[in-house]
Coordinates of C-alpha atoms and ligand atoms in Angstrom, one line a residue:
M1 CA -16.7 4.0 -10.1
A2 CA -17.4 3.9 -13.9
V3 CA -14.7 2.0 -15.8
L4 CA -13.9 4.8 -18.1
S5 CA -12.1 2.5 -20.7
L6 CA -13.3 1.7 -24.0
A7 CA -11.4 -1.3 -24.9
E8 CA -12.9 -2.8 -21.4
R9 CA -16.4 -2.2 -22.0
L10 CA -15.8 -3.5 -25.6
S11 CA -14.3 -6.5 -24.4
A12 CA -16.6 -7.8 -21.5
I13 CA -19.0 -6.7 -24.1
A14 CA -16.9 -9.2 -27.2
G15 CA -15.9 -11.8 -24.1
Q16 CA -19.7 -12.8 -24.0
A17 CA -20.1 -13.3 -27.5
F18 CA -17.2 -15.8 -27.0
E19 CA -18.6 -17.2 -24.6
A20 CA -21.7 -17.5 -26.1
E21 CA -20.0 -19.5 -28.8
G22 CA -18.8 -22.2 -25.7
L23 CA -15.4 -20.6 -26.3
D24 CA -13.4 -18.8 -23.4
I25 CA -14.0 -15.0 -22.5
A26 CA -10.4 -13.9 -22.4
F27 CA -10.7 -14.5 -26.1
G28 CA -13.1 -11.2 -26.6
R29 CA -10.0 -8.5 -26.1
V30 CA -10.8 -6.0 -27.8
Q31 CA -7.8 -3.0 -28.9
A32 CA -7.6 -0.2 -30.6
S33 CA -7.3 -0.8 -34.4
D34 CA -3.9 -1.0 -35.9
R35 CA -6.0 0.2 -39.1
P36 CA -7.7 3.2 -37.8
D37 CA -8.3 3.6 -41.5
L38 CA -10.3 0.8 -41.1
A39 CA -12.1 0.8 -37.7
Q40 CA -11.7 1.9 -34.3
F41 CA -11.3 -1.4 -32.5
Q42 CA -10.5 -4.9 -33.4
C43 CA -10.5 -8.2 -32.0
N44 CA -8.2 -11.0 -32.6
G45 CA -9.3 -13.7 -30.2
A46 CA -11.6 -15.9 -33.1
L47 CA -7.6 -16.4 -34.3
A48 CA -6.3 -17.3 -30.7
A49 CA -9.5 -19.6 -30.0
A50 CA -9.1 -21.5 -33.3
K51 CA -5.8 -22.3 -32.9
Q52 CA -6.2 -23.4 -29.2
A53 CA -9.1 -26.0 -30.5
R54 CA -6.6 -27.4 -33.3
E55 CA -4.5 -28.1 -30.6
K56 CA -7.2 -30.2 -29.1
G57 CA -7.9 -31.7 -31.6
S58 CA -11.1 -30.2 -33.3
G59 CA -10.9 -28.6 -36.5
T60 CA -12.7 -25.2 -36.7
N61 CA -11.5 -22.5 -38.7
P62 CA -10.9 -19.3 -37.4
R63 CA -12.6 -17.1 -39.5
A64 CA -16.0 -19.2 -39.0
I65 CA -15.5 -18.8 -35.3
G66 CA -15.0 -14.8 -36.0
E67 CA -18.5 -15.1 -38.1
A68 CA -20.4 -16.2 -35.7
V69 CA -18.9 -14.1 -32.6
A70 CA -19.4 -10.9 -35.4
A71 CA -23.0 -12.1 -35.8
R72 CA -23.8 -11.9 -32.4
L73 CA -22.1 -8.6 -31.9
R74 CA -23.9 -7.0 -34.4
D75 CA -27.1 -7.5 -32.5
E76 CA -25.7 -4.9 -29.9
D77 CA -26.5 -1.8 -31.0
I78 CA -23.7 0.2 -29.8
F79 CA -21.6 -0.8 -33.1
A80 CA -21.8 1.2 -36.5
D81 CA -19.8 -1.6 -38.0
V82 CA -18.8 -5.1 -37.3
S83 CA -16.6 -6.9 -40.0
L84 CA -14.5 -9.0 -40.8
A85 CA -10.7 -9.4 -41.7
G86 CA -8.1 -11.3 -42.7
P87 CA -8.2 -14.9 -41.7
G88 CA -10.4 -14.0 -39.2
F89 CA -9.7 -10.6 -37.2
I90 CA -13.2 -9.0 -36.2
N91 CA -13.1 -5.0 -36.9
L92 CA -15.3 -3.0 -34.5
T93 CA -16.9 0.8 -35.0
L94 CA -19.2 2.3 -32.2
T95 CA -21.6 4.5 -33.7
D96 CA -21.5 7.8 -33.1
D97 CA -24.0 8.3 -30.4
Y98 CA -22.6 5.3 -28.1
L99 CA -18.8 7.5 -28.7
A100 CA -21.0 10.7 -27.9
G101 CA -22.0 9.5 -24.5
F102 CA -19.0 8.2 -23.7
A103 CA -17.3 11.3 -23.9
A104 CA -19.8 13.2 -21.7
L105 CA -18.6 10.6 -19.1
V106 CA -15.0 11.2 -18.8
A107 CA -15.7 15.4 -19.4
G108 CA -18.2 14.7 -16.2
D109 CA -15.2 12.5 -14.2
A110 CA -13.1 14.3 -11.8
R111 CA -10.3 12.6 -13.1
S112 CA -10.3 12.7 -16.6
G113 CA -10.4 9.5 -16.8
A114 CA -7.4 8.4 -15.3
W115 CA -7.2 4.9 -14.9
A116 CA -7.4 3.5 -11.0
K117 CA -5.8 0.5 -9.3
D118 CA -8.7 -2.3 -8.2
T119 CA -5.5 -2.9 -5.5
P120 CA -3.5 -0.3 -4.3
E121 CA 0.0 -0.5 -3.3
T122 CA 2.4 0.9 -0.7
I123 CA 5.5 1.5 -2.8
V124 CA 8.8 3.1 -2.2
I125 CA 10.9 4.9 -5.1
D126 CA 14.6 4.9 -4.6
Y127 CA 15.5 7.9 -7.3
G128 CA 18.1 10.8 -7.9
G129 CA 21.1 9.3 -6.1
P130 CA 22.8 12.3 -5.6
N131 CA 26.1 11.6 -3.8
V132 CA 27.7 14.5 -1.1
A133 CA 30.1 16.6 -2.8
K134 CA 29.7 15.9 -6.2
P135 CA 27.8 18.8 -8.0
L136 CA 25.1 16.9 -10.5
H137 CA 25.4 15.8 -13.5
V138 CA 24.3 15.0 -16.7
G139 CA 23.6 10.9 -15.3
H140 CA 21.3 12.2 -12.4
L141 CA 18.9 13.5 -14.8
R142 CA 17.7 10.9 -16.1
A143 CA 17.0 9.3 -12.5
A144 CA 14.9 12.2 -11.1
I145 CA 12.7 13.3 -14.3
I146 CA 11.6 9.6 -14.8
G147 CA 11.8 8.5 -10.9
E148 CA 9.0 11.8 -10.6
A149 CA 7.6 10.8 -13.6
L150 CA 6.6 7.1 -12.3
K151 CA 6.4 8.3 -8.5
R152 CA 3.0 10.6 -9.7
L153 CA 2.0 8.1 -12.0
M154 CA 1.9 5.4 -9.1
R155 CA 0.3 8.2 -7.2
L156 CA -2.4 8.9 -9.7
A157 CA -3.2 5.1 -10.4
G158 CA -3.9 5.1 -6.3
D159 CA -0.5 3.8 -4.7
D160 CA 0.5 5.0 -1.4
V161 CA 4.1 6.5 -2.6
T162 CA 6.8 7.5 -0.9
G163 CA 10.2 9.0 -2.8
D164 CA 13.3 8.5 -1.0
I165 CA 16.5 10.2 -2.8
H166 CA 19.1 7.9 -1.0
L167 CA 22.3 10.3 -0.9
G168 CA 25.4 8.7 -1.4
D169 CA 26.7 9.9 1.6
W170 CA 28.4 7.1 3.8
G171 CA 30.8 5.3 0.7
K172 CA 34.4 5.9 0.4
Q173 CA 34.3 9.2 -1.0
M174 CA 33.3 10.5 2.6
G175 CA 36.6 9.1 3.8
Q176 CA 38.5 11.0 0.9
L177 CA 36.9 14.2 1.9
I178 CA 37.9 13.9 5.0
M179 CA 41.5 13.2 4.0
A180 CA 41.6 16.2 2.0
V181 CA 40.3 18.5 3.9
R182 CA 42.6 17.2 6.8
D183 CA 45.7 17.9 4.5
E184 CA 44.6 21.1 3.7
M185 CA 43.8 22.3 7.6
P186 CA 45.4 20.0 10.0
D187 CA 44.8 21.7 12.7
L188 CA 40.9 22.2 12.5
P189 CA 39.6 20.0 15.9
Y190 CA 37.9 17.3 13.6
F191 CA 41.6 15.3 13.4
D192 CA 42.7 15.0 16.9
K193 CA 41.4 12.3 18.6
D194 CA 42.2 13.8 21.9
I195 CA 39.0 16.4 21.1
T196 CA 35.8 15.0 21.4
G197 CA 33.5 17.9 21.0
P198 CA 32.0 20.2 20.8
Y199 CA 33.2 21.1 17.6
P200 CA 32.1 24.7 15.2
A201 CA 29.1 25.0 14.2
E202 CA 29.7 26.5 11.4
S203 CA 31.1 24.4 8.3
P204 CA 35.0 25.0 7.5
V205 CA 34.0 24.2 4.0
A206 CA 31.6 25.7 1.4
L207 CA 30.0 24.0 -1.7
D208 CA 32.7 25.1 -3.7
D209 CA 35.7 24.1 -1.9
L210 CA 33.7 20.3 -1.6
A211 CA 33.4 20.0 -5.4
R212 CA 37.5 21.3 -5.9
L213 CA 39.2 18.8 -3.2
Y214 CA 36.6 15.9 -4.1
P215 CA 38.3 15.5 -7.5
Q216 CA 41.9 16.3 -5.8
A217 CA 40.9 13.5 -3.4
S218 CA 39.6 11.1 -5.6
A219 CA 42.9 11.1 -8.4
A220 CA 45.0 11.4 -5.4
C221 CA 43.9 7.7 -4.0
K222 CA 43.7 6.6 -7.6
A223 CA 47.6 7.8 -8.2
D224 CA 49.0 6.7 -4.8
T225 CA 48.2 3.4 -3.0
A226 CA 48.9 4.5 0.6
K227 CA 46.5 7.4 0.4
N228 CA 43.9 5.3 -0.7
E229 CA 44.6 2.8 2.0
E230 CA 44.3 5.6 4.5
A231 CA 41.3 7.1 3.0
R232 CA 39.9 3.6 3.1
R233 CA 41.0 3.6 7.0
I234 CA 39.2 6.9 7.2
T235 CA 36.0 5.6 5.9
A236 CA 36.1 2.5 8.7
E237 CA 36.7 4.9 11.3
L238 CA 34.0 7.6 10.5
Q239 CA 31.4 4.6 9.7
A240 CA 32.6 3.5 13.0
G241 CA 31.7 6.5 15.0
R242 CA 34.6 8.5 14.9
P243 CA 33.3 11.6 16.8
G244 CA 35.6 14.3 14.7
Y245 CA 34.8 12.6 11.9
I246 CA 31.3 12.4 12.3
A247 CA 31.1 16.0 12.6
L248 CA 32.7 16.8 10.0
W249 CA 31.2 14.8 7.6
R250 CA 27.2 16.1 9.3
H251 CA 29.1 19.4 7.5
F252 CA 29.6 17.8 4.5
V253 CA 25.8 16.6 4.2
S254 CA 24.4 19.7 4.9
V255 CA 26.5 21.8 2.5
S256 CA 25.8 19.3 -0.2
H257 CA 22.1 19.5 1.1
A258 CA 21.0 22.5 0.3
G259 CA 22.5 22.9 -2.8
L260 CA 21.6 19.8 -4.1
K261 CA 17.6 20.9 -2.6
R262 CA 17.9 24.2 -5.4
E263 CA 18.9 21.8 -7.8
Y264 CA 16.0 19.5 -7.5
D265 CA 13.6 22.5 -6.5
D266 CA 14.7 23.9 -10.2
L267 CA 13.6 20.6 -12.2
G268 CA 10.7 20.5 -10.2
V269 CA 11.1 17.1 -9.0
T270 CA 10.5 16.6 -4.8
F271 CA 11.3 13.6 -2.7
D272 CA 8.9 12.7 0.6
L273 CA 12.8 11.4 1.9
W274 CA 15.8 12.8 2.1
K275 CA 17.5 9.8 3.3
G276 CA 21.2 8.3 2.5
E277 CA 23.2 5.6 3.2
S278 CA 24.2 6.5 6.2
D279 CA 20.9 5.9 7.6
A280 CA 21.7 2.2 6.6
Q281 CA 24.5 2.0 9.3
P282 CA 21.9 1.3 12.8
F283 CA 20.8 -1.9 10.3
I284 CA 24.4 -3.1 9.7
Q285 CA 24.7 -5.3 13.1
P286 CA 21.5 -6.6 13.0
L287 CA 21.8 -7.8 9.1
V288 CA 25.5 -9.3 10.1
E289 CA 23.4 -11.7 13.2
L290 CA 21.1 -12.4 10.3
L291 CA 23.2 -13.7 8.0
E292 CA 24.9 -15.5 10.6
S293 CA 22.4 -17.1 12.0
K294 CA 21.3 -17.9 8.4
D295 CA 24.7 -19.2 7.5
L296 CA 25.1 -17.0 4.7
L297 CA 28.1 -15.1 5.2
E298 CA 31.5 -16.0 4.1
E299 CA 35.2 -15.3 4.5
S300 CA 37.3 -14.3 1.6
E301 CA 40.3 -12.5 1.9
G302 CA 39.4 -10.8 4.8
A303 CA 36.1 -10.0 4.0
R304 CA 32.6 -11.0 4.9
I305 CA 30.7 -12.1 1.9
I306 CA 27.2 -13.1 0.4
R307 CA 27.6 -15.5 -1.9
V308 CA 24.2 -15.0 -4.9
A309 CA 25.4 -17.2 -7.8
R310 CA 22.8 -19.2 -9.0
E311 CA 23.1 -22.7 -11.1
G312 CA 21.9 -22.0 -14.4
D313 CA 22.7 -18.4 -14.2
S314 CA 23.4 -17.1 -17.4
K315 CA 26.3 -14.8 -16.9
K316 CA 28.3 -15.1 -13.8
I317 CA 26.8 -12.3 -10.7
P318 CA 30.1 -12.2 -7.8
P319 CA 29.2 -13.1 -4.5
L320 CA 27.8 -9.4 -2.7
I321 CA 30.7 -7.8 0.0
M322 CA 29.1 -7.1 2.9
I323 CA 32.1 -5.5 5.4
S324 CA 35.3 -4.9 3.5
Q325 CA 38.6 -6.6 4.9
D326 CA 38.8 -3.2 6.7
G327 CA 35.5 -3.8 8.1
S328 CA 34.0 -1.1 6.1
V329 CA 30.7 -1.2 4.4
L330 CA 29.7 -0.8 0.9
Y331 CA 27.3 -0.1 -1.3
G332 CA 25.2 -3.4 -1.5
S333 CA 25.3 -3.5 2.5
T334 CA 23.9 0.0 2.7
D335 CA 21.6 -1.0 0.1
L336 CA 20.5 -4.4 1.9
G337 CA 20.4 -2.2 5.5
T338 CA 18.3 0.6 3.5
I339 CA 15.7 -2.1 3.1
W340 CA 15.3 -3.1 6.1
D341 CA 15.0 0.3 7.5
R342 CA 12.2 0.8 4.7
K343 CA 10.9 -2.5 5.8
Q344 CA 10.9 -1.2 10.1
S345 CA 9.3 2.1 9.1
I346 CA 6.9 2.1 6.0
N347 CA 6.5 -1.7 5.5
P348 CA 6.1 -0.9 1.6
D349 CA 4.6 -4.0 -0.3
R350 CA 6.8 -3.1 -3.4
I351 CA 10.7 -1.4 -3.7
I352 CA 11.1 0.5 -7.2
Y353 CA 14.2 2.0 -7.8
V354 CA 14.9 4.2 -10.7
V355 CA 18.5 3.8 -11.1
D356 CA 21.3 3.6 -14.2
A357 CA 20.4 0.2 -16.2
R358 CA 24.1 -0.1 -15.9
Q359 CA 24.5 -0.3 -12.2
S360 CA 21.9 -4.0 -12.7
Q361 CA 24.4 -6.3 -11.5
H362 CA 24.2 -4.5 -8.4
F363 CA 20.7 -4.8 -7.6
E364 CA 21.2 -8.3 -8.7
Q365 CA 23.4 -8.6 -6.2
V366 CA 21.1 -7.1 -3.6
F367 CA 17.9 -8.2 -3.9
R368 CA 18.9 -11.9 -4.4
A369 CA 21.1 -11.2 -0.8
S370 CA 17.6 -10.0 0.1
D371 CA 15.6 -12.9 -0.6
L372 CA 18.0 -15.3 0.7
M373 CA 18.0 -14.0 3.7
G374 CA 14.0 -13.3 3.8
L375 CA 14.5 -10.0 4.4
F376 CA 12.5 -8.6 1.6
P377 CA 11.3 -11.1 -1.5
E378 CA 12.9 -10.6 -4.4
D379 CA 9.8 -10.3 -6.6
R380 CA 8.7 -7.1 -4.8
L381 CA 11.8 -5.4 -5.5
E382 CA 12.2 -3.8 -8.9
H383 CA 15.6 -2.5 -11.0
Q384 CA 13.8 0.0 -13.2
G385 CA 16.8 0.5 -15.2
F386 CA 17.2 3.6 -17.6
G387 CA 19.7 4.4 -20.4
T388 CA 22.3 7.0 -20.9
I389 CA 22.1 10.6 -22.5
N390 CA 24.4 11.0 -25.4
G391 CA 26.6 13.7 -26.9
P392 CA 26.6 13.9 -30.4
D393 CA 28.9 11.2 -30.9
D394 CA 26.2 9.3 -29.1
K395 CA 28.8 8.6 -26.7
P396 CA 27.4 9.7 -23.1
Y397 CA 27.6 13.4 -22.6
K398 CA 31.2 14.4 -21.6
T399 CA 32.5 17.9 -20.7
R400 CA 35.7 19.0 -23.4
E401 CA 37.6 17.5 -19.8
G402 CA 36.2 13.8 -20.7
D403 CA 33.9 14.4 -17.1
A404 CA 30.3 13.4 -17.5
L405 CA 28.6 17.1 -17.9
P406 CA 28.0 19.0 -14.7
L407 CA 23.6 19.3 -15.1
R408 CA 24.2 22.7 -14.8
V409 CA 25.7 23.8 -17.5
L410 CA 23.2 21.2 -19.4
L411 CA 19.9 23.8 -18.0
D412 CA 21.8 26.7 -18.5
Q413 CA 22.2 25.6 -22.6
M414 CA 18.0 24.7 -22.3
K415 CA 17.0 28.0 -21.0
T416 CA 19.1 30.2 -23.2
G417 CA 17.6 28.1 -25.6
A418 CA 13.8 28.7 -24.6
V419 CA 14.3 32.0 -24.2
D420 CA 15.9 32.8 -27.5
R421 CA 12.7 31.1 -29.1
V422 CA 9.9 32.6 -26.8
D423 CA 11.2 36.1 -26.8
T424 CA 10.9 36.7 -30.1
S425 CA 7.5 36.0 -30.2
L426 CA 5.9 37.4 -27.2
S427 CA 7.8 41.0 -26.4
E428 CA 6.0 42.6 -28.9
R429 CA 2.6 41.5 -27.6
G430 CA 3.5 43.7 -24.2
Y431 CA 4.5 40.3 -22.1
S432 CA 6.3 42.0 -18.7
K433 CA 9.9 40.6 -18.1
E434 CA 8.6 38.6 -15.4
E435 CA 6.3 36.4 -16.9
L436 CA 8.6 35.8 -20.0
A437 CA 11.3 34.7 -18.0
D438 CA 8.5 32.0 -16.2
I439 CA 7.5 30.7 -19.9
A440 CA 10.5 31.2 -21.2
A441 CA 11.8 28.3 -17.7
K442 CA 8.5 26.3 -18.3
V443 CA 8.8 25.9 -21.7
G444 CA 13.1 24.8 -21.2
M445 CA 11.7 22.1 -18.8
A446 CA 9.3 20.8 -20.9
A447 CA 11.0 20.5 -24.0
L448 CA 14.1 18.3 -21.7
K449 CA 11.1 16.2 -19.6
F450 CA 9.5 15.3 -22.9
A451 CA 12.6 14.5 -24.6
D452 CA 13.7 12.7 -21.8
L453 CA 10.6 11.1 -20.8
S454 CA 9.3 10.4 -24.7
N455 CA 12.5 7.9 -25.6
P456 CA 11.5 4.5 -23.9
R457 CA 13.1 4.6 -20.7
T458 CA 15.8 2.1 -21.0
T459 CA 17.1 3.3 -24.5
N460 CA 19.9 6.0 -24.9
Y461 CA 19.2 9.5 -26.6
I462 CA 21.0 12.1 -28.2
F463 CA 20.9 15.8 -26.6
D464 CA 20.1 17.5 -29.2
I465 CA 18.8 21.0 -27.8
D466 CA 17.1 22.7 -31.0
K467 CA 15.1 19.4 -31.9
F468 CA 14.2 19.6 -28.0
L469 CA 12.9 23.0 -28.5
S470 CA 11.4 23.0 -31.6
F471 CA 7.2 24.0 -31.7
E472 CA 7.1 21.4 -34.2
G473 CA 7.2 17.8 -33.7
K474 CA 6.7 15.6 -30.9
T475 CA 8.3 17.6 -28.8
G476 CA 8.0 19.4 -25.5
P477 CA 7.0 22.6 -26.5
Y478 CA 4.5 21.5 -29.4
I479 CA 2.2 19.9 -26.3
L480 CA 2.9 22.9 -24.4
Y481 CA 1.4 25.5 -27.2
A482 CA -1.0 22.9 -28.1
A483 CA -2.6 22.8 -23.6
V484 CA -2.0 26.5 -23.6
R485 CA -4.3 26.9 -26.4
I486 CA -6.9 25.1 -25.3
K487 CA -6.9 27.6 -22.5
S488 CA -7.4 30.8 -24.6
V489 CA -10.2 28.9 -26.5
L490 CA -12.1 28.2 -23.8
E491 CA -10.8 32.3 -22.2
R492 CA -12.7 33.0 -25.6
A493 CA -15.4 30.7 -26.1
G494 CA -16.5 30.4 -22.3
M495 CA -17.4 26.9 -20.8
A496 CA -20.7 25.2 -21.8
E497 CA -23.6 24.9 -19.6
Q498 CA -23.3 21.9 -16.5
G499 CA -23.9 18.6 -18.3
S500 CA -24.2 19.9 -21.7
A501 CA -24.9 16.8 -24.3
V502 CA -21.4 16.1 -26.9
M503 CA -22.3 16.0 -30.1
I504 CA -20.5 14.0 -33.2
T505 CA -20.8 16.1 -36.2
Q506 CA -16.9 15.3 -37.8
D507 CA -14.6 13.5 -37.9
A508 CA -12.6 15.5 -36.1
E509 CA -14.4 15.2 -33.6
R510 CA -14.8 11.3 -33.4
D511 CA -10.9 11.1 -33.5
L512 CA -10.7 14.1 -30.7
V513 CA -13.1 11.4 -28.7
L514 CA -11.0 8.5 -29.6
S515 CA -7.9 10.3 -28.5
L516 CA -9.6 10.9 -25.0
A517 CA -10.7 7.6 -24.4
A518 CA -7.4 5.8 -25.0
F519 CA -6.4 7.8 -22.1
P520 CA -7.1 5.1 -19.3
D521 CA -5.2 2.6 -21.4
A522 CA -2.8 4.4 -22.2
M523 CA -2.3 5.0 -18.6
R524 CA -2.5 1.3 -17.3
Q525 CA 0.3 0.3 -20.1
A526 CA 3.0 2.9 -19.0
Y527 CA 2.1 2.2 -15.2
E528 CA 1.8 -1.9 -15.5
K529 CA 5.5 -1.7 -17.9
R530 CA 6.6 1.3 -15.9
M531 CA 7.3 3.2 -19.3
P532 CA 6.3 7.3 -19.0
H533 CA 7.2 7.2 -23.0
I534 CA 3.7 5.3 -23.5
L535 CA 1.9 8.5 -21.6
C536 CA 4.3 10.9 -24.0
D537 CA 2.5 9.2 -26.8
H538 CA -1.2 9.8 -25.7
A539 CA -0.2 13.6 -24.8
W540 CA 1.4 13.8 -28.3
R541 CA -2.0 11.9 -30.0
L542 CA -4.2 13.8 -27.8
A543 CA -2.6 17.4 -29.2
Q544 CA -2.6 16.6 -32.7
S545 CA -6.1 15.3 -32.3
F546 CA -7.4 18.9 -30.7
S547 CA -5.0 20.6 -33.6
K548 CA -7.1 18.6 -36.2
F549 CA -10.5 19.7 -33.8
Y550 CA -9.2 23.4 -33.7
T551 CA -8.7 23.5 -37.7
N552 CA -11.7 21.7 -38.4
C553 CA -14.5 22.8 -35.8
R554 CA -16.1 26.1 -34.8
I555 CA -16.1 26.7 -31.1
A556 CA -16.9 30.1 -30.1
D557 CA -18.0 31.4 -33.0
E558 CA -20.2 28.8 -34.0
P559 CA -23.8 29.8 -34.3
E560 CA -25.8 26.6 -33.7
P561 CA -26.1 26.5 -30.1
A562 CA -25.8 22.2 -28.9
V563 CA -23.1 22.1 -31.1
K564 CA -20.7 25.2 -30.3
A565 CA -22.1 23.6 -25.8
S566 CA -20.4 20.6 -27.6
R567 CA -17.8 21.5 -27.9
Q568 CA -17.4 23.8 -25.4
V569 CA -17.1 20.1 -23.5
L570 CA -14.9 18.6 -25.6
A571 CA -12.1 21.5 -25.6
R572 CA -12.9 21.6 -22.0
T573 CA -11.7 17.8 -21.4
T574 CA -9.4 18.0 -23.2
G575 CA -7.6 21.0 -21.7
E576 CA -8.1 19.0 -18.4
Q577 CA -6.8 15.6 -19.3
L578 CA -3.8 17.6 -20.8
E579 CA -3.0 19.1 -17.9
L580 CA -3.2 16.0 -15.8
V581 CA -1.0 13.9 -17.8
L582 CA 1.6 16.9 -18.4
G583 CA 1.4 16.8 -14.7
T584 CA 1.8 13.6 -14.1
L585 CA 5.1 13.9 -16.3
G586 CA 6.1 16.8 -14.3
I587 CA 6.0 19.0 -16.4
A588 CA 4.1 22.3 -15.5
V589 CA 1.6 24.6 -18.3
P590 CA 2.2 28.8 -18.3
D591 CA -1.6 30.3 -18.2
R592 CA -0.2 31.7 -21.7
M593 CA 2.8 31.8 -24.3
Ligands
LIG1 N1 24.4 7.1 -5.6 C1 24.4 6.0 -6.4 C2 25.1 6.6 -7.5 O1 25.4 7.9 -8.0 C3 23.0 5.8 -6.9 C4 21.9 5.4 -5.6 C5 21.1 5.0 -6.7 N2 20.0 4.3 -5.5 C6 20.7 3.0 -4.4 N3 19.6 2.7 -3.5 N4 21.2 2.3 -5.0 O2 25.8 5.7 -8.8

């Protein structure tokens, strides 16, 4: 496959020039220019090379090295300009012919120039992480959106990726719920120790009941230690397999499952696996045995723990509790069991957890414990955390009652806002009600996802519907609009003949080609840093370049056939790449709007 990264191609050429000067080929690294008004690309290698020479005791200055390398590069006919700036930066500008030829390569590429990894990996992404019986809240939104984007990005790069939702279905909240149902309906057969089944096929509780019972139960346990103890005991009995509890718990899981599925469908988020913490249970005993054989389990106040602190730790890392004093397993032990399960069933090269950054200590404990016992190497377990979505007060978004805002409420706000904006402009143009609703849903989702993903993953951001839904600025709707406009331009102008040449006659075309060419590098960076906002930046740049191109260059009514064909090719290529990027971000584009 041709390498469709301009920066990589230029790095290879500049590297040879450095090598010819007796210097390391790696100094030839070329990147997009920091000063696009002066040059398209730059190479800073002369400075690094001079520094290295100085350390070795020879006195070459960076400008001299820069001059020598630049002189060699001037011999290449692909450059329109090679110049030296400041203490030794080499500025590079390509000829329009070279750029046009490169654009034709991207136009002919079925992957729109997307970067492909040399050695793809098998990867599990653990994201979503909702809890049974609890409706999704705003905190789950980022896990879903970012996890989905990373999954698609890694697939596009060539990895074999499995997305697993990792349901919270096995912790203390399950015991609390069983207790709450028993307190309301003590006569159900699930609670009678003498009955071992079969149990009713119909669930005694609906989703609404769970949503009502869970907060009640959890408040009761907080207020009353006896209740709390009882819930723990019930949890331990559930985990030990008491038939009535298991049967009731299965109802909780399947009722929640249906509700969650609907919510994730609305978000356009899909999981390959709907496994949960409970699926780790069969691996707990083997884990304990492995830990025992390695002498890694310690008794502490009736619990069995793994010490994971290390000398030189800058902060205190408490031990991971493998088995609590009442015999139940906790969040850390189920995560270890899940690693075992994944190793056995998928055998991944790497597991990535897309989970709130505030859980970093938990993952530190799990990863260290896993490494200690030789289960899975720590350097192939990644916690890719994210910041919080904040309210206008810049604190994590809460309801007036102080609970985390339910996701439904947030999505409804978004939807209503989108309907308002879309309706006013389109209903007069004869769009049907259904199409308008579909467009509004897509605009709302694009606004939300783009706003979320365009912030660096690790930072917090403020939820601001008006800003997210604006058709101006770096927003989802702006970029969606650009993608739709390209479709309509092509509809009017038609497609160019297969293989039509690209020609650069104007600044806006040159700029658009450079934007298209920046895709593989942006994608690679987004991939390597696990940072989808880098892809958002690329989509924004591409949309802006297209808008400039559209304003300055005639397409449908361009009289010169070769110029028209070239512009058709550029428009089509831009549309394809933009849709690919948006699709990778999980953003769907309507046919028109
Ligand atoms: N259910 C957890 C929560 O709501 C998130 C699970 C994240 N994944 C994991 N493997 N621990 O906090």
